[in-house]
Amino acid sequence: MNQAMLLPALALALLATQCAAQPEPCAFPDPATASCMCNGVLYNFSTLVAPGTRYLVADTPDSVFYFLMAQGGLPLNGVGATPCGTYSQPAPSAPVAAVAVKSSGNCSYSGLLNDQQWSLRDGDPQVISIRFLEGAGSRETFVSMVCDTSVLTPSLAFVGENPPLFYNFEIRTPLACVHPSPPPPPPPPSPPPPPP
């Protein structure tokens, strides 16, 4: 290999090494516990449900959206099931989100519990972005969990549908806040000197 080809190849090898050495900011989301480790902080959204409800709801003029990322996802039937009842396309596994179109009554799941990706929005540890994939007809749900210590009851706010079939939401919650670790306990007192 001549020297002109060696330099670009070496530069590419160094770049690949640097990229591989950087850890993923959010790795191994756990759908069973609605939690994930991001930059050394464990975020847990398993209790993200309004008191007395089974799931979060966003009601817009055109549609009603349902969301539950814990407890196995949205209940499909029986006690606590969404008013959707059945979906226009059956979900292959637990749906985490669903959209019911008011004009037609059609209901489609818009993301699966077992297919999610977590990240920190612009590296901010107070905003966790979660993308749920594999919805019916290529639908996806994107939820931004925003740190807000003043919120007592979580709610699902519809932000928009952009691009089409990509539903954007925001949930303000103290569960998205990074809590600093408490200081370590003081060291134990030194033993008294031995008697003379």
mmCIF file with all atom_site columns, C-alpha atoms in Angstrom:
data_model
loop_
_atom_site.group_PDB
_atom_site.id
_atom_site.type_symbol
_atom_site.label_atom_id
_atom_site.label_alt_id
_atom_site.label_comp_id
_atom_site.label_asym_id
_atom_site.label_entity_id
_atom_site.label_seq_id
_atom_site.pdbx_PDB_ins_code
_atom_site.Cartn_x
_atom_site.Cartn_y
_atom_site.Cartn_z
_atom_site.occupancy
_atom_site.B_iso_or_equiv
_atom_site.pdbx_formal_charge
_atom_site.auth_seq_id
_atom_site.auth_comp_id
_atom_site.auth_asym_id
_atom_site.auth_atom_id
_atom_site.pdbx_PDB_model_num
ATOM 1   C CA . MET A 1 1   ? 0.000   0.000  0.000  1.00 0.00 ? 1   MET A CA 1
ATOM 2   C CA . ASN A 1 2   ? 1.463   3.366  -0.944 1.00 0.00 ? 2   ASN A CA 1
ATOM 3   C CA . GLN A 1 3   ? 1.738   6.258  1.516  1.00 0.00 ? 3   GLN A CA 1
ATOM 4   C CA . ALA A 1 4   ? -1.080  8.267  -0.145 1.00 0.00 ? 4   ALA A CA 1
ATOM 5   C CA . MET A 1 5   ? -3.523  5.427  0.576  1.00 0.00 ? 5   MET A CA 1
ATOM 6   C CA . LEU A 1 6   ? -2.137  4.676  4.033  1.00 0.00 ? 6   LEU A CA 1
ATOM 7   C CA . LEU A 1 7   ? -3.024  8.043  5.590  1.00 0.00 ? 7   LEU A CA 1
ATOM 8   C CA . PRO A 1 8   ? -6.780  7.941  4.759  1.00 0.00 ? 8   PRO A CA 1
ATOM 9   C CA . ALA A 1 9   ? -6.978  4.308  5.900  1.00 0.00 ? 9   ALA A CA 1
ATOM 10  C CA . LEU A 1 10  ? -5.234  5.194  9.173  1.00 0.00 ? 10  LEU A CA 1
ATOM 11  C CA . ALA A 1 11  ? -7.550  8.160  9.730  1.00 0.00 ? 11  ALA A CA 1
ATOM 12  C CA . LEU A 1 12  ? -10.615 5.954  9.218  1.00 0.00 ? 12  LEU A CA 1
ATOM 13  C CA . ALA A 1 13  ? -9.269  3.349  11.632 1.00 0.00 ? 13  ALA A CA 1
ATOM 14  C CA . LEU A 1 14  ? -8.659  6.006  14.306 1.00 0.00 ? 14  LEU A CA 1
ATOM 15  C CA . LEU A 1 15  ? -12.141 7.457  13.812 1.00 0.00 ? 15  LEU A CA 1
ATOM 16  C CA . ALA A 1 16  ? -13.738 4.001  14.133 1.00 0.00 ? 16  ALA A CA 1
ATOM 17  C CA . THR A 1 17  ? -11.766 3.375  17.337 1.00 0.00 ? 17  THR A CA 1
ATOM 18  C CA . GLN A 1 18  ? -12.879 6.706  18.840 1.00 0.00 ? 18  GLN A CA 1
ATOM 19  C CA . CYS A 1 19  ? -16.534 6.097  17.944 1.00 0.00 ? 19  CYS A CA 1
ATOM 20  C CA . ALA A 1 20  ? -16.478 2.568  19.328 1.00 0.00 ? 20  ALA A CA 1
ATOM 21  C CA . ALA A 1 21  ? -14.913 3.750  22.603 1.00 0.00 ? 21  ALA A CA 1
ATOM 22  C CA . GLN A 1 22  ? -17.749 6.191  23.374 1.00 0.00 ? 22  GLN A CA 1
ATOM 23  C CA . PRO A 1 23  ? -20.530 4.546  25.413 1.00 0.00 ? 23  PRO A CA 1
ATOM 24  C CA . GLU A 1 24  ? -24.140 4.694  24.330 1.00 0.00 ? 24  GLU A CA 1
ATOM 25  C CA . PRO A 1 25  ? -25.946 7.334  26.429 1.00 0.00 ? 25  PRO A CA 1
ATOM 26  C CA . CYS A 1 26  ? -28.973 5.083  27.043 1.00 0.00 ? 26  CYS A CA 1
ATOM 27  C CA . ALA A 1 27  ? -28.505 1.353  26.844 1.00 0.00 ? 27  ALA A CA 1
ATOM 28  C CA . PHE A 1 28  ? -30.671 -1.716 27.340 1.00 0.00 ? 28  PHE A CA 1
ATOM 29  C CA . PRO A 1 29  ? -34.161 -0.351 28.057 1.00 0.00 ? 29  PRO A CA 1
ATOM 30  C CA . ASP A 1 30  ? -36.152 -2.800 30.172 1.00 0.00 ? 30  ASP A CA 1
ATOM 31  C CA . PRO A 1 31  ? -39.787 -2.961 28.961 1.00 0.00 ? 31  PRO A CA 1
ATOM 32  C CA . ALA A 1 32  ? -40.791 -5.050 32.004 1.00 0.00 ? 32  ALA A CA 1
ATOM 33  C CA . THR A 1 33  ? -39.824 -2.277 34.437 1.00 0.00 ? 33  THR A CA 1
ATOM 34  C CA . ALA A 1 34  ? -40.156 0.791  32.162 1.00 0.00 ? 34  ALA A CA 1
ATOM 35  C CA . SER A 1 35  ? -36.593 1.717  33.016 1.00 0.00 ? 35  SER A CA 1
ATOM 36  C CA . CYS A 1 36  ? -33.264 2.378  31.360 1.00 0.00 ? 36  CYS A CA 1
ATOM 37  C CA . MET A 1 37  ? -29.740 3.440  32.320 1.00 0.00 ? 37  MET A CA 1
ATOM 38  C CA . CYS A 1 38  ? -28.648 6.695  30.662 1.00 0.00 ? 38  CYS A CA 1
ATOM 39  C CA . ASN A 1 39  ? -25.141 8.010  31.323 1.00 0.00 ? 39  ASN A CA 1
ATOM 40  C CA . GLY A 1 40  ? -24.999 6.198  34.659 1.00 0.00 ? 40  GLY A CA 1
ATOM 41  C CA . VAL A 1 41  ? -28.462 7.337  35.843 1.00 0.00 ? 41  VAL A CA 1
ATOM 42  C CA . LEU A 1 42  ? -31.314 4.842  36.183 1.00 0.00 ? 42  LEU A CA 1
ATOM 43  C CA . TYR A 1 43  ? -34.610 6.307  34.960 1.00 0.00 ? 43  TYR A CA 1
ATOM 44  C CA . ASN A 1 44  ? -37.739 4.401  35.986 1.00 0.00 ? 44  ASN A CA 1
ATOM 45  C CA . PHE A 1 45  ? -41.182 5.296  34.653 1.00 0.00 ? 45  PHE A CA 1
ATOM 46  C CA . SER A 1 46  ? -43.043 2.251  36.011 1.00 0.00 ? 46  SER A CA 1
ATOM 47  C CA . THR A 1 47  ? -45.259 4.465  38.216 1.00 0.00 ? 47  THR A CA 1
ATOM 48  C CA . LEU A 1 48  ? -46.123 6.883  35.408 1.00 0.00 ? 48  LEU A CA 1
ATOM 49  C CA . VAL A 1 49  ? -49.898 6.552  35.582 1.00 0.00 ? 49  VAL A CA 1
ATOM 50  C CA . ALA A 1 50  ? -52.429 9.056  36.858 1.00 0.00 ? 50  ALA A CA 1
ATOM 51  C CA . PRO A 1 51  ? -54.040 7.940  40.152 1.00 0.00 ? 51  PRO A CA 1
ATOM 52  C CA . GLY A 1 52  ? -57.183 5.876  39.582 1.00 0.00 ? 52  GLY A CA 1
ATOM 53  C CA . THR A 1 53  ? -56.415 5.222  35.901 1.00 0.00 ? 53  THR A CA 1
ATOM 54  C CA . ARG A 1 54  ? -54.844 2.383  33.955 1.00 0.00 ? 54  ARG A CA 1
ATOM 55  C CA . TYR A 1 55  ? -53.207 4.523  31.239 1.00 0.00 ? 55  TYR A CA 1
ATOM 56  C CA . LEU A 1 56  ? -52.612 8.126  30.164 1.00 0.00 ? 56  LEU A CA 1
ATOM 57  C CA . VAL A 1 57  ? -54.959 9.817  27.670 1.00 0.00 ? 57  VAL A CA 1
ATOM 58  C CA . ALA A 1 58  ? -54.556 12.792 25.330 1.00 0.00 ? 58  ALA A CA 1
ATOM 59  C CA . ASP A 1 59  ? -57.830 13.995 23.793 1.00 0.00 ? 59  ASP A CA 1
ATOM 60  C CA . THR A 1 60  ? -57.597 16.187 20.669 1.00 0.00 ? 60  THR A CA 1
ATOM 61  C CA . PRO A 1 61  ? -60.361 17.442 18.334 1.00 0.00 ? 61  PRO A CA 1
ATOM 62  C CA . ASP A 1 62  ? -59.622 14.646 15.814 1.00 0.00 ? 62  ASP A CA 1
ATOM 63  C CA . SER A 1 63  ? -58.269 11.740 17.867 1.00 0.00 ? 63  SER A CA 1
ATOM 64  C CA . VAL A 1 64  ? -57.850 10.203 21.293 1.00 0.00 ? 64  VAL A CA 1
ATOM 65  C CA . PHE A 1 65  ? -54.433 8.828  22.208 1.00 0.00 ? 65  PHE A CA 1
ATOM 66  C CA . TYR A 1 66  ? -53.721 6.193  24.866 1.00 0.00 ? 66  TYR A CA 1
ATOM 67  C CA . PHE A 1 67  ? -50.333 5.469  26.429 1.00 0.00 ? 67  PHE A CA 1
ATOM 68  C CA . LEU A 1 68  ? -48.969 2.980  28.960 1.00 0.00 ? 68  LEU A CA 1
ATOM 69  C CA . MET A 1 69  ? -45.323 1.899  29.024 1.00 0.00 ? 69  MET A CA 1
ATOM 70  C CA . ALA A 1 70  ? -45.510 -0.206 32.185 1.00 0.00 ? 70  ALA A CA 1
ATOM 71  C CA . GLN A 1 71  ? -47.571 -3.161 33.416 1.00 0.00 ? 71  GLN A CA 1
ATOM 72  C CA . GLY A 1 72  ? -47.224 -4.986 30.097 1.00 0.00 ? 72  GLY A CA 1
ATOM 73  C CA . GLY A 1 73  ? -48.510 -2.120 27.939 1.00 0.00 ? 73  GLY A CA 1
ATOM 74  C CA . LEU A 1 74  ? -52.078 -1.132 27.088 1.00 0.00 ? 74  LEU A CA 1
ATOM 75  C CA . PRO A 1 75  ? -54.726 -3.644 28.158 1.00 0.00 ? 75  PRO A CA 1
ATOM 76  C CA . LEU A 1 76  ? -56.341 -5.054 25.025 1.00 0.00 ? 76  LEU A CA 1
ATOM 77  C CA . ASN A 1 77  ? -59.511 -6.426 26.575 1.00 0.00 ? 77  ASN A CA 1
ATOM 78  C CA . GLY A 1 78  ? -61.187 -7.063 29.905 1.00 0.00 ? 78  GLY A CA 1
ATOM 79  C CA . VAL A 1 79  ? -61.102 -4.761 32.918 1.00 0.00 ? 79  VAL A CA 1
ATOM 80  C CA . GLY A 1 80  ? -59.227 -1.540 32.242 1.00 0.00 ? 80  GLY A CA 1
ATOM 81  C CA . ALA A 1 81  ? -59.023 -1.996 28.465 1.00 0.00 ? 81  ALA A CA 1
ATOM 82  C CA . THR A 1 82  ? -58.923 1.130  26.319 1.00 0.00 ? 82  THR A CA 1
ATOM 83  C CA . PRO A 1 83  ? -62.205 2.097  24.663 1.00 0.00 ? 83  PRO A CA 1
ATOM 84  C CA . CYS A 1 84  ? -60.559 0.977  21.404 1.00 0.00 ? 84  CYS A CA 1
ATOM 85  C CA . GLY A 1 85  ? -61.489 -2.595 22.235 1.00 0.00 ? 85  GLY A CA 1
ATOM 86  C CA . THR A 1 86  ? -59.980 -4.186 19.157 1.00 0.00 ? 86  THR A CA 1
ATOM 87  C CA . TYR A 1 87  ? -57.466 -2.700 16.745 1.00 0.00 ? 87  TYR A CA 1
ATOM 88  C CA . SER A 1 88  ? -57.835 -2.379 12.987 1.00 0.00 ? 88  SER A CA 1
ATOM 89  C CA . GLN A 1 89  ? -54.610 -4.407 12.707 1.00 0.00 ? 89  GLN A CA 1
ATOM 90  C CA . PRO A 1 90  ? -53.921 -6.833 15.592 1.00 0.00 ? 90  PRO A CA 1
ATOM 91  C CA . ALA A 1 91  ? -50.790 -6.083 17.597 1.00 0.00 ? 91  ALA A CA 1
ATOM 92  C CA . PRO A 1 92  ? -48.170 -8.856 17.515 1.00 0.00 ? 92  PRO A CA 1
ATOM 93  C CA . SER A 1 93  ? -47.211 -8.035 21.116 1.00 0.00 ? 93  SER A CA 1
ATOM 94  C CA . ALA A 1 94  ? -48.084 -5.507 23.819 1.00 0.00 ? 94  ALA A CA 1
ATOM 95  C CA . PRO A 1 95  ? -48.914 -2.085 22.358 1.00 0.00 ? 95  PRO A CA 1
ATOM 96  C CA . VAL A 1 96  ? -47.614 0.869  24.356 1.00 0.00 ? 96  VAL A CA 1
ATOM 97  C CA . ALA A 1 97  ? -49.659 3.497  22.534 1.00 0.00 ? 97  ALA A CA 1
ATOM 98  C CA . ALA A 1 98  ? -52.817 3.669  20.457 1.00 0.00 ? 98  ALA A CA 1
ATOM 99  C CA . VAL A 1 99  ? -54.688 6.283  18.464 1.00 0.00 ? 99  VAL A CA 1
ATOM 100 C CA . ALA A 1 100 ? -58.460 6.310  17.994 1.00 0.00 ? 100 ALA A CA 1
ATOM 101 C CA . VAL A 1 101 ? -59.674 8.492  15.106 1.00 0.00 ? 101 VAL A CA 1
ATOM 102 C CA . LYS A 1 102 ? -62.945 10.133 16.154 1.00 0.00 ? 102 LYS A CA 1
ATOM 103 C CA . SER A 1 103 ? -64.488 10.518 12.682 1.00 0.00 ? 103 SER A CA 1
ATOM 104 C CA . SER A 1 104 ? -64.096 6.858  11.699 1.00 0.00 ? 104 SER A CA 1
ATOM 105 C CA . GLY A 1 105 ? -63.852 5.116  15.068 1.00 0.00 ? 105 GLY A CA 1
ATOM 106 C CA . ASN A 1 106 ? -60.762 3.279  13.784 1.00 0.00 ? 106 ASN A CA 1
ATOM 107 C CA . CYS A 1 107 ? -58.167 2.424  16.376 1.00 0.00 ? 107 CYS A CA 1
ATOM 108 C CA . SER A 1 108 ? -54.533 1.590  15.621 1.00 0.00 ? 108 SER A CA 1
ATOM 109 C CA . TYR A 1 109 ? -51.648 0.779  17.900 1.00 0.00 ? 109 TYR A CA 1
ATOM 110 C CA . SER A 1 110 ? -48.775 3.207  17.397 1.00 0.00 ? 110 SER A CA 1
ATOM 111 C CA . GLY A 1 111 ? -45.802 1.500  19.001 1.00 0.00 ? 111 GLY A CA 1
ATOM 112 C CA . LEU A 1 112 ? -44.841 -1.680 20.804 1.00 0.00 ? 112 LEU A CA 1
ATOM 113 C CA . LEU A 1 113 ? -43.573 -2.066 24.339 1.00 0.00 ? 113 LEU A CA 1
ATOM 114 C CA . ASN A 1 114 ? -40.781 -4.418 23.295 1.00 0.00 ? 114 ASN A CA 1
ATOM 115 C CA . ASP A 1 115 ? -39.415 -2.133 20.565 1.00 0.00 ? 115 ASP A CA 1
ATOM 116 C CA . GLN A 1 116 ? -38.207 1.084  22.192 1.00 0.00 ? 116 GLN A CA 1
ATOM 117 C CA . GLN A 1 117 ? -35.177 3.375  21.950 1.00 0.00 ? 117 GLN A CA 1
ATOM 118 C CA . TRP A 1 118 ? -34.120 5.820  24.688 1.00 0.00 ? 118 TRP A CA 1
ATOM 119 C CA . SER A 1 119 ? -31.877 8.879  24.449 1.00 0.00 ? 119 SER A CA 1
ATOM 120 C CA . LEU A 1 120 ? -31.167 12.142 26.254 1.00 0.00 ? 120 LEU A CA 1
ATOM 121 C CA . ARG A 1 121 ? -32.450 15.117 24.268 1.00 0.00 ? 121 ARG A CA 1
ATOM 122 C CA . ASP A 1 122 ? -29.367 17.095 23.247 1.00 0.00 ? 122 ASP A CA 1
ATOM 123 C CA . GLY A 1 123 ? -27.464 15.375 26.066 1.00 0.00 ? 123 GLY A CA 1
ATOM 124 C CA . ASP A 1 124 ? -29.748 16.971 28.697 1.00 0.00 ? 124 ASP A CA 1
ATOM 125 C CA . PRO A 1 125 ? -30.235 14.492 31.575 1.00 0.00 ? 125 PRO A CA 1
ATOM 126 C CA . GLN A 1 126 ? -33.551 16.218 32.464 1.00 0.00 ? 126 GLN A CA 1
ATOM 127 C CA . VAL A 1 127 ? -35.241 15.335 29.137 1.00 0.00 ? 127 VAL A CA 1
ATOM 128 C CA . ILE A 1 128 ? -35.474 11.666 28.188 1.00 0.00 ? 128 ILE A CA 1
ATOM 129 C CA . SER A 1 129 ? -36.735 10.898 24.681 1.00 0.00 ? 129 SER A CA 1
ATOM 130 C CA . ILE A 1 130 ? -38.306 7.499  24.109 1.00 0.00 ? 130 ILE A CA 1
ATOM 131 C CA . ARG A 1 131 ? -39.247 6.220  20.665 1.00 0.00 ? 131 ARG A CA 1
ATOM 132 C CA . PHE A 1 132 ? -41.658 3.296  20.335 1.00 0.00 ? 132 PHE A CA 1
ATOM 133 C CA . LEU A 1 133 ? -41.495 1.535  16.975 1.00 0.00 ? 133 LEU A CA 1
ATOM 134 C CA . GLU A 1 134 ? -43.385 -1.115 15.011 1.00 0.00 ? 134 GLU A CA 1
ATOM 135 C CA . GLY A 1 135 ? -46.871 0.407  15.187 1.00 0.00 ? 135 GLY A CA 1
ATOM 136 C CA . ALA A 1 136 ? -49.598 -0.584 12.732 1.00 0.00 ? 136 ALA A CA 1
ATOM 137 C CA . GLY A 1 137 ? -49.013 0.809  9.255  1.00 0.00 ? 137 GLY A CA 1
ATOM 138 C CA . SER A 1 138 ? -45.514 2.074  10.218 1.00 0.00 ? 138 SER A CA 1
ATOM 139 C CA . ARG A 1 139 ? -46.867 4.252  13.041 1.00 0.00 ? 139 ARG A CA 1
ATOM 140 C CA . GLU A 1 140 ? -44.457 5.359  15.763 1.00 0.00 ? 140 GLU A CA 1
ATOM 141 C CA . THR A 1 141 ? -44.801 7.130  19.089 1.00 0.00 ? 141 THR A CA 1
ATOM 142 C CA . PHE A 1 142 ? -42.188 9.559  20.371 1.00 0.00 ? 142 PHE A CA 1
ATOM 143 C CA . VAL A 1 143 ? -42.458 10.666 24.008 1.00 0.00 ? 143 VAL A CA 1
ATOM 144 C CA . SER A 1 144 ? -40.333 13.326 25.688 1.00 0.00 ? 144 SER A CA 1
ATOM 145 C CA . MET A 1 145 ? -40.199 12.856 29.458 1.00 0.00 ? 145 MET A CA 1
ATOM 146 C CA . VAL A 1 146 ? -39.427 16.315 30.848 1.00 0.00 ? 146 VAL A CA 1
ATOM 147 C CA . CYS A 1 147 ? -38.211 16.942 34.397 1.00 0.00 ? 147 CYS A CA 1
ATOM 148 C CA . ASP A 1 148 ? -40.778 18.992 36.308 1.00 0.00 ? 148 ASP A CA 1
ATOM 149 C CA . THR A 1 149 ? -40.826 18.738 40.103 1.00 0.00 ? 149 THR A CA 1
ATOM 150 C CA . SER A 1 150 ? -44.042 20.789 40.340 1.00 0.00 ? 150 SER A CA 1
ATOM 151 C CA . VAL A 1 151 ? -46.178 18.126 38.588 1.00 0.00 ? 151 VAL A CA 1
ATOM 152 C CA . LEU A 1 152 ? -48.116 15.888 40.972 1.00 0.00 ? 152 LEU A CA 1
ATOM 153 C CA . THR A 1 153 ? -50.260 14.048 38.420 1.00 0.00 ? 153 THR A CA 1
ATOM 154 C CA . PRO A 1 154 ? -48.735 13.003 35.089 1.00 0.00 ? 154 PRO A CA 1
ATOM 155 C CA . SER A 1 155 ? -50.570 13.799 31.883 1.00 0.00 ? 155 SER A CA 1
ATOM 156 C CA . LEU A 1 156 ? -50.006 13.021 28.226 1.00 0.00 ? 156 LEU A CA 1
ATOM 157 C CA . ALA A 1 157 ? -49.753 16.171 26.058 1.00 0.00 ? 157 ALA A CA 1
ATOM 158 C CA . PHE A 1 158 ? -50.068 15.712 22.299 1.00 0.00 ? 158 PHE A CA 1
ATOM 159 C CA . VAL A 1 159 ? -47.413 17.853 20.558 1.00 0.00 ? 159 VAL A CA 1
ATOM 160 C CA . GLY A 1 160 ? -48.164 16.927 16.965 1.00 0.00 ? 160 GLY A CA 1
ATOM 161 C CA . GLU A 1 161 ? -47.990 14.397 14.156 1.00 0.00 ? 161 GLU A CA 1
ATOM 162 C CA . ASN A 1 162 ? -44.842 15.103 12.215 1.00 0.00 ? 162 ASN A CA 1
ATOM 163 C CA . PRO A 1 163 ? -44.027 13.390 9.919  1.00 0.00 ? 163 PRO A CA 1
ATOM 164 C CA . PRO A 1 164 ? -47.340 11.622 9.199  1.00 0.00 ? 164 PRO A CA 1
ATOM 165 C CA . LEU A 1 165 ? -47.994 8.592  11.457 1.00 0.00 ? 165 LEU A CA 1
ATOM 166 C CA . PHE A 1 166 ? -45.210 9.736  13.831 1.00 0.00 ? 166 PHE A CA 1
ATOM 167 C CA . TYR A 1 167 ? -46.992 10.889 17.002 1.00 0.00 ? 167 TYR A CA 1
ATOM 168 C CA . ASN A 1 168 ? -45.128 13.270 19.326 1.00 0.00 ? 168 ASN A CA 1
ATOM 169 C CA . PHE A 1 169 ? -46.004 13.661 23.015 1.00 0.00 ? 169 PHE A CA 1
ATOM 170 C CA . GLU A 1 170 ? -44.633 15.300 26.122 1.00 0.00 ? 170 GLU A CA 1
ATOM 171 C CA . ILE A 1 171 ? -45.012 14.127 29.696 1.00 0.00 ? 171 ILE A CA 1
ATOM 172 C CA . ARG A 1 172 ? -43.828 16.423 32.486 1.00 0.00 ? 172 ARG A CA 1
ATOM 173 C CA . THR A 1 173 ? -42.870 14.438 35.571 1.00 0.00 ? 173 THR A CA 1
ATOM 174 C CA . PRO A 1 174 ? -40.467 14.446 38.515 1.00 0.00 ? 174 PRO A CA 1
ATOM 175 C CA . LEU A 1 175 ? -39.501 10.905 37.440 1.00 0.00 ? 175 LEU A CA 1
ATOM 176 C CA . ALA A 1 176 ? -37.392 12.485 34.671 1.00 0.00 ? 176 ALA A CA 1
ATOM 177 C CA . CYS A 1 177 ? -35.356 14.543 37.136 1.00 0.00 ? 177 CYS A CA 1
ATOM 178 C CA . VAL A 1 178 ? -31.810 13.533 37.937 1.00 0.00 ? 178 VAL A CA 1
ATOM 179 C CA . HIS A 1 179 ? -31.532 13.298 41.671 1.00 0.00 ? 179 HIS A CA 1
ATOM 180 C CA . PRO A 1 180 ? -28.016 13.864 42.919 1.00 0.00 ? 180 PRO A CA 1
ATOM 181 C CA . SER A 1 181 ? -26.607 11.054 44.974 1.00 0.00 ? 181 SER A CA 1
ATOM 182 C CA . PRO A 1 182 ? -26.523 11.776 48.694 1.00 0.00 ? 182 PRO A CA 1
ATOM 183 C CA . PRO A 1 183 ? -23.087 12.528 50.085 1.00 0.00 ? 183 PRO A CA 1
ATOM 184 C CA . PRO A 1 184 ? -21.246 9.526  51.476 1.00 0.00 ? 184 PRO A CA 1
ATOM 185 C CA . PRO A 1 185 ? -21.512 9.030  55.242 1.00 0.00 ? 185 PRO A CA 1
ATOM 186 C CA . PRO A 1 186 ? -18.670 10.439 57.327 1.00 0.00 ? 186 PRO A CA 1
ATOM 187 C CA . PRO A 1 187 ? -15.879 8.034  58.165 1.00 0.00 ? 187 PRO A CA 1
ATOM 188 C CA . PRO A 1 188 ? -16.173 6.255  61.514 1.00 0.00 ? 188 PRO A CA 1
ATOM 189 C CA . PRO A 1 189 ? -14.345 7.911  64.409 1.00 0.00 ? 189 PRO A CA 1
ATOM 190 C CA . SER A 1 190 ? -10.790 6.834  65.037 1.00 0.00 ? 190 SER A CA 1
ATOM 191 C CA . PRO A 1 191 ? -10.373 4.316  67.832 1.00 0.00 ? 191 PRO A CA 1
ATOM 192 C CA . PRO A 1 192 ? -9.093  5.781  71.092 1.00 0.00 ? 192 PRO A CA 1
ATOM 193 C CA . PRO A 1 193 ? -5.366  5.451  71.735 1.00 0.00 ? 193 PRO A CA 1
ATOM 194 C CA . PRO A 1 194 ? -4.310  2.404  73.752 1.00 0.00 ? 194 PRO A CA 1
ATOM 195 C CA . PRO A 1 195 ? -3.981  3.004  77.500 1.00 0.00 ? 195 PRO A CA 1
ATOM 196 C CA . PRO A 1 196 ? -0.413  3.670  78.755 1.00 0.00 ? 196 PRO A CA 1
#
